[in-house]
Tab-separated table of C-alpha atoms in Angstrom:
chain	number	residue	atom	x	y	z
A	203	UNK	CA	26.761	-16.399	-114.235
A	204	UNK	CA	27.754	-18.039	-111.021
A	205	UNK	CA	26.457	-16.750	-107.696
A	206	UNK	CA	28.086	-16.561	-104.282
A	207	UNK	CA	27.292	-20.214	-103.588
A	208	UNK	CA	29.825	-21.140	-106.291
A	209	UNK	CA	32.613	-20.400	-103.792
A	210	UNK	CA	33.090	-22.003	-100.398
A	211	UNK	CA	31.840	-20.192	-97.291
A	212	UNK	CA	35.469	-19.814	-96.136
A	213	UNK	CA	36.429	-18.251	-99.488
A	214	UNK	CA	33.447	-15.875	-99.271
A	215	UNK	CA	34.543	-14.742	-95.807
A	216	UNK	CA	38.122	-14.241	-96.978
A	217	UNK	CA	36.997	-12.299	-100.046
A	218	UNK	CA	34.720	-10.007	-98.016
A	219	UNK	CA	37.450	-9.395	-95.448
A	220	UNK	CA	40.064	-8.725	-98.155
A	221	UNK	CA	37.799	-6.221	-99.892
A	222	UNK	CA	37.124	-4.481	-96.564
A	223	UNK	CA	40.840	-4.355	-95.714
A	224	UNK	CA	41.342	-2.540	-99.021
A	225	UNK	CA	38.419	-0.214	-98.242
A	226	UNK	CA	36.577	-1.482	-101.312
A	227	UNK	CA	32.872	-2.231	-100.960
A	228	UNK	CA	31.484	-2.968	-104.449
A	229	UNK	CA	27.742	-2.929	-103.690
A	230	UNK	CA	26.531	-5.821	-105.829
A	231	UNK	CA	29.295	-8.260	-104.934
A	232	UNK	CA	29.558	-7.207	-101.294
A	233	UNK	CA	25.805	-7.508	-100.689
A	234	UNK	CA	25.578	-10.846	-102.493
A	235	UNK	CA	28.373	-12.303	-100.377
A	236	UNK	CA	27.031	-10.813	-97.125
A	237	UNK	CA	23.532	-12.140	-97.854
A	238	UNK	CA	25.084	-15.581	-98.137
A	239	UNK	CA	27.018	-15.360	-94.848
A	240	UNK	CA	24.737	-17.855	-93.112
A	241	UNK	CA	26.593	-20.682	-94.859
A	242	UNK	CA	29.594	-19.998	-92.597
A	243	UNK	CA	27.529	-20.713	-89.490
A	244	UNK	CA	27.105	-24.451	-89.950
A	245	UNK	CA	29.111	-26.322	-87.285
A	246	UNK	CA	30.686	-28.548	-89.936
A	247	UNK	CA	32.333	-25.591	-91.674
A	248	UNK	CA	36.110	-25.572	-91.332
A	249	UNK	CA	37.564	-22.369	-89.866
A	250	UNK	CA	34.092	-21.358	-88.670
A	251	UNK	CA	35.289	-19.025	-85.884
A	252	UNK	CA	37.867	-17.344	-88.113
A	253	UNK	CA	35.299	-17.000	-90.917
A	254	UNK	CA	32.785	-15.393	-88.537
A	255	UNK	CA	35.442	-12.966	-87.292
A	256	UNK	CA	36.331	-12.029	-90.860
A	257	UNK	CA	32.661	-11.676	-91.819
A	258	UNK	CA	31.966	-9.498	-88.778
A	259	UNK	CA	34.978	-7.278	-89.519
A	260	UNK	CA	33.883	-6.933	-93.141
A	261	UNK	CA	30.299	-6.103	-92.142
A	262	UNK	CA	31.558	-3.591	-89.585
A	263	UNK	CA	33.788	-2.017	-92.230
A	264	UNK	CA	30.889	-1.845	-94.655
A	265	UNK	CA	28.646	-0.200	-92.048
A	266	UNK	CA	31.266	2.271	-90.823
A	267	UNK	CA	33.126	3.002	-94.067
A	268	UNK	CA	31.150	1.729	-97.042
A	269	UNK	CA	27.598	2.364	-95.877
A	270	UNK	CA	28.506	5.787	-94.558
A	271	UNK	CA	26.269	5.757	-91.528
A	272	UNK	CA	28.187	4.448	-88.523
A	273	UNK	CA	26.201	2.701	-85.795
A	274	UNK	CA	22.834	3.323	-87.456
A	275	UNK	CA	24.066	1.720	-90.649
A	276	UNK	CA	25.229	-1.294	-88.639
A	277	UNK	CA	21.779	-1.731	-87.097
A	278	UNK	CA	20.215	-1.410	-90.561
A	279	UNK	CA	22.620	-4.028	-91.876
A	280	UNK	CA	21.816	-6.414	-89.012
A	281	UNK	CA	18.110	-5.920	-89.652
A	282	UNK	CA	18.465	-6.526	-93.391
A	283	UNK	CA	20.651	-9.617	-92.936
A	284	UNK	CA	19.399	-11.651	-89.943
A	285	UNK	CA	22.154	-14.282	-90.302
A	286	UNK	CA	24.641	-11.507	-89.569
A	287	UNK	CA	23.359	-11.356	-85.968
A	288	UNK	CA	24.408	-14.993	-85.568
A	289	UNK	CA	27.783	-14.172	-87.116
A	290	UNK	CA	28.183	-11.335	-84.592
A	291	UNK	CA	27.170	-13.624	-81.715
A	292	UNK	CA	29.673	-16.314	-82.747
A	293	UNK	CA	32.382	-13.691	-83.205
A	294	UNK	CA	31.762	-12.278	-79.719
A	295	UNK	CA	31.641	-15.776	-78.180
A	296	UNK	CA	34.929	-16.581	-79.871
A	297	UNK	CA	36.487	-13.379	-78.501
A	298	UNK	CA	35.154	-14.072	-75.009
A	299	UNK	CA	36.584	-17.594	-74.867
A	300	UNK	CA	39.866	-16.802	-76.597
A	301	UNK	CA	42.756	-16.302	-74.247
A	302	UNK	CA	44.701	-13.179	-75.042
A	303	UNK	CA	48.407	-13.221	-74.333
A	304	UNK	CA	49.985	-9.806	-74.097
A	305	UNK	CA	53.510	-9.423	-75.400
A	306	UNK	CA	56.262	-8.324	-73.042
A	307	UNK	CA	56.338	-4.962	-74.853
A	308	UNK	CA	52.578	-4.601	-74.359
A	309	UNK	CA	52.989	-5.337	-70.634
A	310	UNK	CA	55.873	-2.828	-70.473
A	311	UNK	CA	53.767	-0.116	-72.142
A	312	UNK	CA	50.972	-0.778	-69.654
A	313	UNK	CA	53.416	-0.604	-66.723
A	314	UNK	CA	54.824	2.698	-67.996
A	315	UNK	CA	51.325	4.152	-68.379
A	316	UNK	CA	50.516	3.066	-64.818
A	317	UNK	CA	53.798	4.523	-63.515
A	318	UNK	CA	52.834	7.834	-65.118
A	319	UNK	CA	49.435	7.696	-63.432
A	320	UNK	CA	47.573	7.227	-66.713
A	321	UNK	CA	44.320	5.340	-66.155
A	322	UNK	CA	43.875	2.680	-68.831
A	323	UNK	CA	42.328	-0.708	-69.488
A	324	UNK	CA	44.306	-3.556	-71.037
A	325	UNK	CA	42.649	-5.784	-73.632
A	326	UNK	CA	39.545	-3.587	-73.865
A	327	UNK	CA	36.775	-4.767	-76.181
A	328	UNK	CA	34.829	-1.998	-77.887
A	329	UNK	CA	31.048	-2.226	-78.363
A	330	UNK	CA	31.762	-2.993	-82.035
A	331	UNK	CA	33.799	-6.052	-81.046
A	332	UNK	CA	37.303	-4.688	-81.629
A	333	UNK	CA	40.067	-5.549	-79.158
A	334	UNK	CA	42.382	-2.760	-77.986
A	335	UNK	CA	45.772	-3.397	-76.385
A	336	UNK	CA	45.436	-0.426	-74.005
A	337	UNK	CA	42.479	1.930	-73.906
A	338	UNK	CA	42.305	5.326	-72.257
A	339	UNK	CA	38.530	5.268	-72.057
A	340	UNK	CA	37.810	8.883	-71.092
A	341	UNK	CA	39.996	10.185	-73.922
A	342	UNK	CA	38.844	7.469	-76.372
A	343	UNK	CA	42.503	6.808	-77.092
A	344	UNK	CA	43.657	3.373	-78.223
A	345	UNK	CA	47.302	2.459	-77.663
A	346	UNK	CA	48.165	-0.426	-79.968
A	347	UNK	CA	51.465	-2.241	-79.383
A	348	UNK	CA	52.302	-3.576	-82.834
A	349	UNK	CA	54.692	-6.506	-83.134
A	350	UNK	CA	56.693	-7.494	-86.205
A	351	UNK	CA	53.736	-9.417	-87.665
A	352	UNK	CA	51.836	-6.113	-88.019
A	353	UNK	CA	54.357	-4.713	-90.504
A	354	UNK	CA	55.570	-5.316	-94.053
A	355	UNK	CA	58.696	-4.025	-95.751
A	356	UNK	CA	58.755	-2.294	-99.079
A	357	UNK	CA	61.301	-2.981	-101.785
A	358	UNK	CA	64.878	-1.905	-101.236
A	359	UNK	CA	67.290	-2.107	-98.354
A	360	UNK	CA	66.373	1.376	-97.109
A	361	UNK	CA	62.624	0.690	-96.962
A	362	UNK	CA	61.090	1.236	-93.543
A	363	UNK	CA	58.486	-1.163	-92.171
A	364	UNK	CA	54.921	-0.068	-92.868
A	365	UNK	CA	51.727	-1.284	-91.162
A	366	UNK	CA	50.145	-4.225	-92.980
A	367	UNK	CA	46.631	-4.132	-94.422
A	368	UNK	CA	44.909	-5.756	-91.444
A	369	UNK	CA	46.524	-3.292	-89.029
A	370	UNK	CA	45.543	-0.316	-91.197
A	371	UNK	CA	41.997	-1.677	-91.477
A	372	UNK	CA	41.646	-1.986	-87.697
A	373	UNK	CA	42.957	1.568	-87.258
A	374	UNK	CA	40.477	2.875	-89.823
A	375	UNK	CA	37.597	1.119	-88.060
A	376	UNK	CA	38.669	2.465	-84.675
A	377	UNK	CA	39.042	6.002	-86.017
A	378	UNK	CA	35.669	5.835	-87.756
A	379	UNK	CA	34.157	4.616	-84.462
A	380	UNK	CA	35.534	7.725	-82.732
A	381	UNK	CA	38.842	6.487	-81.287
A	382	UNK	CA	42.213	8.151	-81.700
A	383	UNK	CA	44.861	5.506	-82.299
A	384	UNK	CA	48.504	5.592	-81.238
A	385	UNK	CA	50.755	2.851	-82.553
A	386	UNK	CA	53.736	1.750	-80.500
A	387	UNK	CA	55.900	-0.438	-82.769
A	388	UNK	CA	57.376	-3.162	-80.580
A	389	UNK	CA	60.813	-2.933	-82.204
A	390	UNK	CA	60.989	0.806	-81.454
A	391	UNK	CA	59.794	0.282	-77.876
A	392	UNK	CA	62.515	-2.310	-77.295
A	393	UNK	CA	65.149	0.053	-78.723
A	394	UNK	CA	64.064	2.769	-76.289
A	395	UNK	CA	63.341	0.698	-73.205
A	396	UNK	CA	65.205	-2.575	-73.750
A	397	UNK	CA	68.111	-3.831	-71.647
A	398	UNK	CA	70.951	-1.348	-71.359
């Protein structure tokens, strides 16, 4: 039998994230890979920031969806796996230093909300480390402006675009954390509010 160290740290992060996107948290495998997450922290690791973001998302998914306990489960997880605190710290540092460019549709949605007198915050970061396009904080409503890269098409010419796995995963995490999520597909927004 080969353990988690038989795969690269980057592969471990991708595997954990992929399992979480699918909502699958096999206890033995998931714990073994999470316990080994400290290998992703070494500065020489390629894709270190991306790996930490994927690890944090997977751990958050496990705590909110797989562990069944929400915030308390996350604290328990952080206590059980001390290296995960460093993963969280690196993830948050990466988010803080990353410049976020809003799409024109995102800016348009924000302008329309403002014109309607709807108080909102653009690029809001939740306590869990998730980034929201527009957040109506009092209502705990997330407005996500989803571009073409958030969708996949099914087979057949008549197939409508459907949200991809990463987008569905983020929505699930937000909903489990107590947010209502409204998706504004960019292509639909442009059809409604584009040049006439």
